[in-house]
Coordinates of N, CA and C in Angstrom, one line a residue:
X1 N 68.1 82.7 -25.0 CA 67.3 81.5 -24.8 C 66.8 81.0 -26.1
X2 N 67.1 79.8 -26.4 CA 66.6 79.2 -27.6 C 65.3 78.3 -27.3
X3 N 64.2 78.5 -27.9 CA 63.0 77.7 -27.7 C 62.1 78.4 -26.7
X4 N 61.1 77.6 -26.4 CA 60.0 78.1 -25.5 C 60.4 78.1 -24.0
X5 N 60.3 79.2 -23.4 CA 60.7 79.3 -22.0 C 59.9 78.4 -21.0
X6 N 58.6 78.3 -21.3 CA 57.8 77.5 -20.5 C 58.2 76.0 -20.6
X7 N 58.5 75.6 -21.8 CA 58.9 74.2 -22.0 C 60.2 73.9 -21.4
X8 N 61.1 74.9 -21.4 CA 62.4 74.7 -20.8 C 62.3 74.6 -19.3
X9 N 61.4 75.4 -18.7 CA 61.2 75.4 -17.3 C 60.6 74.1 -16.9
X10 N 59.6 73.6 -17.7 CA 59.0 72.3 -17.4 C 60.0 71.2 -17.4
X11 N 60.9 71.2 -18.4 CA 61.9 70.2 -18.5 C 62.9 70.2 -17.3
X12 N 63.3 71.4 -16.9 CA 64.2 71.5 -15.8 C 63.5 71.0 -14.5
X13 N 62.3 71.3 -14.3 CA 61.6 70.8 -13.1 C 61.5 69.2 -13.2
X14 N 61.2 68.7 -14.4 CA 61.2 67.2 -14.5 C 62.6 66.6 -14.2
X15 N 63.6 67.2 -14.7 CA 65.0 66.8 -14.5 C 65.3 66.8 -13.0
X16 N 64.9 67.9 -12.3 CA 65.1 68.0 -10.9 C 64.4 66.9 -10.1
X17 N 63.2 66.7 -10.5 CA 62.4 65.6 -9.8 C 63.1 64.2 -10.1
X18 N 63.4 64.0 -11.3 CA 64.0 62.7 -11.6 C 65.4 62.5 -10.9
X19 N 66.2 63.5 -10.9 CA 67.5 63.4 -10.2 C 67.3 63.2 -8.7
X20 N 66.3 64.0 -8.2 CA 66.0 63.9 -6.8 C 65.6 62.5 -6.4
X21 N 64.8 61.8 -7.2 CA 64.4 60.5 -6.9 C 65.6 59.5 -6.9
X22 N 66.5 59.7 -7.8 CA 67.7 58.9 -7.8 C 68.5 59.1 -6.6
X23 N 68.7 60.4 -6.2 CA 69.5 60.7 -5.0 C 68.9 60.2 -3.8
X24 N 67.6 60.4 -3.6 CA 66.9 60.0 -2.3 C 66.8 58.5 -2.3
X25 N 66.7 57.9 -3.5 CA 66.6 56.4 -3.6 C 68.0 55.7 -3.4
X26 N 69.0 56.5 -3.3 CA 70.4 55.9 -3.0 C 71.1 55.4 -4.2
X27 N 70.8 55.9 -5.4 CA 71.5 55.5 -6.6 C 72.9 56.2 -6.5
X28 N 73.9 55.4 -6.3 CA 75.3 56.0 -6.1 C 75.9 56.6 -7.4
X29 N 75.3 56.3 -8.5 CA 75.8 56.9 -9.8 C 75.3 58.4 -10.0
X30 N 74.2 58.7 -9.3 CA 73.7 60.1 -9.4 C 73.9 60.8 -8.1
X31 N 74.8 61.7 -8.0 CA 75.1 62.5 -6.8 C 74.5 63.9 -7.0
X32 N 74.5 64.6 -6.0 CA 74.0 66.0 -6.1 C 74.9 66.8 -7.1
X33 N 76.2 66.6 -7.1 CA 77.1 67.3 -8.0 C 76.9 66.8 -9.4
X34 N 76.7 65.5 -9.6 CA 76.4 65.0 -11.0 C 75.1 65.6 -11.5
X35 N 74.1 65.7 -10.7 CA 72.8 66.2 -11.1 C 72.9 67.7 -11.4
X36 N 73.6 68.5 -10.5 CA 73.8 69.9 -10.8 C 74.6 70.1 -12.1
X37 N 75.6 69.4 -12.3 CA 76.4 69.6 -13.5 C 75.5 69.3 -14.8
X38 N 74.7 68.2 -14.7 CA 73.9 67.8 -15.8 C 72.8 68.9 -16.1
X39 N 72.2 69.4 -15.1 CA 71.2 70.4 -15.2 C 71.8 71.8 -15.8
X40 N 73.0 72.1 -15.3 CA 73.6 73.3 -15.8 C 74.0 73.1 -17.2
X41 N 74.5 71.9 -17.6 CA 74.8 71.6 -19.0 C 73.6 71.7 -19.9
X42 N 72.4 71.3 -19.4 CA 71.2 71.4 -20.2 C 70.9 72.9 -20.4
X43 N 71.0 73.7 -19.3 CA 70.8 75.1 -19.5 C 71.7 75.7 -20.5
X44 N 72.9 75.4 -20.5 CA 73.9 75.9 -21.5 C 73.4 75.5 -22.9
X45 N 73.1 74.2 -23.1 CA 72.7 73.7 -24.4 C 71.5 74.4 -25.0
X46 N 70.6 74.9 -24.1 CA 69.4 75.6 -24.7 C 69.6 77.1 -24.7
X47 N 70.8 77.5 -24.3 CA 71.0 79.0 -24.3 C 70.5 79.7 -23.2
X48 N 70.3 79.1 -22.1 CA 69.7 79.7 -20.9 C 70.9 80.1 -20.0
X49 N 71.1 81.4 -19.8 CA 72.2 81.8 -19.0 C 71.9 81.6 -17.5
X50 N 73.0 81.1 -16.8 CA 72.9 80.8 -15.4 C 74.0 81.6 -14.7
X51 N 73.6 82.4 -13.8 CA 74.6 83.2 -13.0 C 75.4 82.3 -12.1
X52 N 76.6 82.7 -11.7 CA 77.5 82.0 -10.8 C 76.8 81.7 -9.5
X53 N 76.0 82.7 -9.0 CA 75.3 82.6 -7.8 C 74.3 81.5 -7.9
X54 N 73.5 81.5 -9.0 CA 72.5 80.4 -9.2 C 73.1 79.0 -9.3
X55 N 74.3 79.0 -9.8 CA 75.0 77.7 -10.0 C 75.7 77.2 -8.8
X56 N 75.9 78.1 -7.8 CA 76.6 77.8 -6.6 C 75.9 76.7 -5.7
X57 N 76.6 76.0 -5.0 CA 76.0 74.9 -4.2 C 75.1 75.5 -3.1
X58 N 74.0 74.9 -3.0 CA 73.0 75.3 -2.0 C 72.6 74.1 -1.1
X59 N 73.1 74.0 0.0 CA 72.8 72.8 0.9 C 72.0 73.3 2.1

């Protein structure tokens, strides 16, 4: 993990909230899959390992 873990967690929660608003609001450009891919990409960029189980779809 590169950087401050608390800051990374706060950013992930903010991303989740923002993507959720777009999804619930009906923005067809932001789907659950797009949001999941973007958030997992952010995790990779900051060096935060994500297990396959954590990355699996949860509906």
